[in-house]
Amino acid sequence: SQQGEEDPQALSIQEGENATMNCSYKTSINNLQWYRQNSGRGLVHLILIRSNEREKHSGRLRVTLDTSKKSSSLLITASRAADTASYFCATDVESGYSTLTFGKGTMLLVSP
Amino acid sequence: SQTIHQWPATLVQPVGSPLSLECTVEGTSNPNLYWYRQAAGRGLQLLFYSVGIGQISSEVPQNLSASRPQDRQFILSSKKLLLSDSGFYLCAFSSGGAGGETQYFGPGTRLLVL
C-alpha cells in the first residue's frame, strides 16, 4: 500500500481562499516533502520538512508535520489561479538507503 | 545550474516494439537517478534507481530495464512493449547522499502503446 496518502483527492476553491491538503503515512520517516505537478509536466519540489521539525514556511506555503499522528498538511494561502495543479506528498523511510514514496496526489482547482 | 533533460517528449509505439527513453543530467556529479511511471490520475510508481554507473536497482519486476552507461545518463528500455506500458515516464535526480533528499524531475515522456 502507499506510504503517503493525500486527502482530499480533489479540491476546488476560489481565488483568494486558502487551500489545505493533508498527507498521512504509515512508517517512521526521515523527512516529508511536497511536490507540485502541472498537467502533463514534471514534478516541482516545493518544500521539505524533516522529522524533527514541526512547521515550515516558504512564501505562501505553510507545511506542518505531526510525527505522532504520522500526518502532514500543506496550506496555500491567498490562492491564485496559477496554483491550479496536483500536489503530492513524498516520504522516505527511516532505514538504510531510502527512495521516496509518493502519494496519489490532491488535484487543486483555483477558479478566478 | 543543474538541469535534467528527457526525450522524446511523446512517443507512440506498437505493441511488441522496442523502447528506449533517455535522460541526462547537467551541472552535478554522481547524482542518484530515478525512473518513475505515472498512470493517468495516479501517483508515481518508482521503477528503477541508480546510485552510480552500472548500478541499477529495480523496484517493480516487469518487462522494462534500465541502464546507466555514464555518470549523468540514465536509459529506460524494453525489448517488447505491452499495452500496459502506456503512461507518463519521469526521470529524476537527487544530489547523491543516502537517498530521501529532494528530487528534481525532468519534463517527462508520454508513451502510448497501441
Coordinates of C-alpha atoms in Angstrom, one line a residue:
Chain A
S1 CA 0.0 0.0 0.0
Q2 CA 1.0 3.6 -0.4
Q3 CA 3.3 5.1 2.2
G4 CA 1.7 8.5 1.7
E5 CA -1.9 9.2 1.1
E6 CA -3.2 12.7 0.3
D7 CA -6.6 14.0 1.3
P8 CA -8.8 15.2 -0.3
Q9 CA -8.4 13.7 -3.8
A10 CA -9.7 16.9 -5.3
L11 CA -10.3 20.4 -4.0
S12 CA -12.0 23.3 -5.8
I13 CA -11.8 26.8 -4.4
Q14 CA -12.0 30.5 -5.5
E15 CA -9.0 32.8 -5.9
G16 CA -8.0 34.4 -2.6
E17 CA -9.2 31.5 -0.5
N18 CA -6.8 29.2 1.4
A19 CA -6.3 25.6 0.3
T20 CA -5.4 22.9 2.8
M21 CA -4.2 19.4 1.8
N22 CA -3.3 16.6 4.1
C23 CA -1.0 13.7 3.9
S24 CA -0.9 10.6 6.1
Y25 CA 1.8 8.0 6.2
K26 CA 2.5 4.7 7.9
T27 CA 6.1 4.2 8.8
S28 CA 8.7 6.4 10.6
I29 CA 10.3 8.9 8.3
N30 CA 13.5 11.0 7.9
N31 CA 11.6 13.7 6.1
L32 CA 8.5 14.5 4.2
Q33 CA 8.3 16.5 1.0
W34 CA 5.6 18.2 -1.0
Y35 CA 5.7 18.5 -4.8
R36 CA 3.6 20.2 -7.4
Q37 CA 2.7 18.9 -10.8
N38 CA 1.1 21.0 -13.5
S39 CA -0.9 18.9 -16.0
G40 CA 1.4 16.9 -18.3
R41 CA 4.6 18.2 -16.7
G42 CA 7.3 17.0 -14.4
L43 CA 7.1 17.5 -10.6
V44 CA 8.5 20.5 -9.0
H45 CA 9.8 20.4 -5.4
L46 CA 8.0 22.8 -3.0
I47 CA 9.3 22.2 0.5
L48 CA 11.0 19.6 2.6
I49 CA 10.3 19.2 6.3
R50 CA 12.5 16.9 8.5
S51 CA 11.1 14.6 11.2
N52 CA 12.5 16.9 13.9
E53 CA 10.6 19.9 12.5
R54 CA 7.0 20.8 13.2
E55 CA 6.3 23.7 10.9
K56 CA 8.0 25.3 7.9
H57 CA 7.1 28.2 5.7
S58 CA 8.0 29.2 2.2
G59 CA 6.3 32.2 0.7
R60 CA 2.6 31.4 0.7
L61 CA 3.2 27.8 1.7
R62 CA 3.0 26.5 5.2
V63 CA 3.7 22.9 6.0
T64 CA 3.2 21.2 9.3
L65 CA 4.3 17.8 10.4
D66 CA 2.9 15.7 13.3
T67 CA 5.0 12.6 13.6
S68 CA 2.9 11.3 16.5
K69 CA -0.1 11.2 14.1
K70 CA 2.1 10.4 11.1
S71 CA 0.5 13.2 9.2
S72 CA 1.4 16.5 7.4
S73 CA -0.6 19.3 6.0
L74 CA 0.2 21.8 3.2
L75 CA -1.6 25.2 3.4
I76 CA -1.5 27.5 0.4
T77 CA -2.7 31.0 1.5
A78 CA -4.4 33.5 -0.8
S79 CA -4.6 31.1 -3.6
R80 CA -4.2 32.2 -7.3
A81 CA -5.5 30.6 -10.5
A82 CA -1.8 29.7 -11.2
D83 CA -1.8 27.4 -8.2
T84 CA -4.1 25.0 -10.1
A85 CA -2.1 21.8 -10.1
S86 CA -1.8 18.4 -8.5
Y87 CA 0.1 18.3 -5.2
F88 CA 1.9 15.2 -3.9
C89 CA 3.5 14.4 -0.6
A90 CA 6.5 12.1 -0.6
T91 CA 8.1 10.3 2.3
D92 CA 11.3 8.4 2.8
V93 CA 11.6 5.6 5.3
E94 CA 13.9 5.8 8.3
S95 CA 16.3 2.9 7.4
G96 CA 19.3 2.5 5.1
Y97 CA 19.3 3.9 1.6
S98 CA 15.9 5.4 1.0
T99 CA 13.9 6.2 -2.0
L100 CA 10.8 8.4 -1.9
T101 CA 7.3 7.1 -1.9
F102 CA 4.7 9.3 -3.5
G103 CA 1.0 9.5 -2.7
K104 CA -1.7 9.7 -5.4
G105 CA -2.0 13.5 -5.0
T106 CA -4.6 16.1 -4.4
M107 CA -5.8 17.9 -7.5
L108 CA -6.4 21.6 -6.7
L109 CA -8.5 23.8 -8.9
V110 CA -8.5 27.5 -8.2
S111 CA -11.1 29.4 -10.1
P112 CA -10.7 33.2 -10.9
Chain B
S1 CA 23.0 25.3 -12.7
Q2 CA 21.6 21.8 -12.5
T3 CA 19.3 20.7 -15.3
I4 CA 17.7 17.5 -16.4
H5 CA 16.6 16.5 -19.9
Q6 CA 14.3 13.8 -21.2
W7 CA 13.5 12.8 -24.7
P8 CA 11.4 12.2 -26.6
A9 CA 8.5 14.2 -25.2
T10 CA 5.9 12.0 -26.7
L11 CA 6.1 8.6 -28.3
V12 CA 3.5 6.3 -29.9
Q13 CA 4.7 2.7 -30.4
P14 CA 3.0 -0.5 -31.5
V15 CA 2.8 -3.5 -29.1
G16 CA 5.8 -5.7 -29.4
S17 CA 8.2 -2.9 -30.5
P18 CA 11.3 -1.9 -28.5
L19 CA 11.6 1.2 -26.4
S20 CA 14.5 3.5 -25.4
L21 CA 13.9 6.6 -23.3
E22 CA 16.9 8.7 -22.4
C23 CA 17.5 11.0 -19.5
T24 CA 20.6 13.2 -19.0
V25 CA 21.6 15.5 -16.1
E26 CA 23.8 18.5 -16.2
G27 CA 25.5 20.6 -13.6
T28 CA 26.1 17.8 -11.0
S29 CA 28.3 14.8 -10.5
N30 CA 27.5 11.4 -9.3
P31 CA 23.8 12.0 -8.9
N32 CA 21.3 9.4 -7.8
L33 CA 19.0 8.8 -10.8
Y34 CA 15.4 7.5 -10.8
W35 CA 12.8 6.4 -13.3
Y36 CA 9.1 6.7 -12.4
R37 CA 5.9 5.8 -14.2
Q38 CA 2.7 7.7 -13.7
A39 CA -0.6 6.3 -14.9
A40 CA -3.4 8.7 -15.7
G41 CA -4.7 10.4 -12.5
R42 CA -2.4 8.3 -10.3
G43 CA 0.7 8.8 -8.2
L44 CA 4.2 8.0 -9.1
Q45 CA 5.5 4.4 -9.2
L46 CA 9.2 4.0 -8.8
L47 CA 10.6 1.7 -11.5
F48 CA 14.4 1.9 -11.1
Y49 CA 17.0 3.9 -9.3
S50 CA 20.8 4.1 -9.6
V51 CA 23.4 5.4 -7.2
G52 CA 26.3 5.0 -9.6
I53 CA 27.5 4.0 -13.1
G54 CA 26.3 0.4 -13.8
Q55 CA 24.4 0.2 -10.5
I56 CA 20.7 -0.4 -11.1
S57 CA 18.1 -1.3 -8.5
S58 CA 14.7 -2.5 -9.7
E59 CA 11.6 -1.8 -7.7
V60 CA 9.0 -3.5 -9.8
P61 CA 9.5 -6.7 -11.8
Q62 CA 8.3 -6.1 -15.4
N63 CA 9.4 -6.1 -19.0
L64 CA 11.3 -2.9 -18.6
S65 CA 15.0 -2.5 -17.9
A66 CA 17.3 0.4 -17.1
S67 CA 21.0 1.2 -17.7
R68 CA 23.4 3.9 -16.6
P69 CA 26.3 3.9 -19.1
Q70 CA 27.6 7.2 -18.0
D71 CA 27.5 9.2 -14.7
R72 CA 24.8 11.5 -15.8
Q73 CA 22.9 9.3 -18.3
F74 CA 20.0 7.0 -17.5
I75 CA 18.2 4.9 -20.1
L76 CA 14.9 3.1 -19.8
S77 CA 14.4 0.2 -22.3
S78 CA 12.1 -2.5 -23.3
K79 CA 12.6 -5.3 -25.9
K80 CA 8.9 -5.7 -26.4
L81 CA 6.3 -3.2 -25.3
L82 CA 3.0 -4.2 -23.8
L83 CA -0.2 -2.2 -23.8
S84 CA 0.1 -1.8 -20.1
D85 CA 3.4 0.0 -20.6
S86 CA 1.5 3.1 -21.7
G87 CA 1.9 6.0 -19.3
F88 CA 3.9 9.1 -18.4
Y89 CA 7.5 8.3 -17.6
L90 CA 9.5 10.7 -15.4
C91 CA 13.2 10.8 -14.8
A92 CA 14.5 12.5 -11.7
F93 CA 17.8 13.0 -9.9
S94 CA 19.0 13.9 -6.4
S95 CA 22.4 15.1 -5.5
G96 CA 23.8 11.8 -4.0
G97 CA 23.7 11.0 -0.3
A98 CA 21.7 8.3 1.3
G99 CA 18.5 9.0 -0.6
G100 CA 15.4 10.6 0.7
E101 CA 16.5 14.1 -0.3
T102 CA 15.0 16.5 -2.8
Q103 CA 14.5 15.1 -6.2
Y104 CA 14.5 17.2 -9.4
F105 CA 12.3 16.0 -12.2
G106 CA 12.6 16.1 -16.0
P107 CA 9.7 17.2 -18.2
G108 CA 8.5 13.6 -18.8
T109 CA 7.8 11.3 -21.8
R110 CA 4.3 10.4 -22.6
L111 CA 4.2 6.9 -24.1
L112 CA 1.2 5.4 -25.8
V113 CA 1.4 1.8 -26.8
L114 CA -1.2 0.8 -29.4

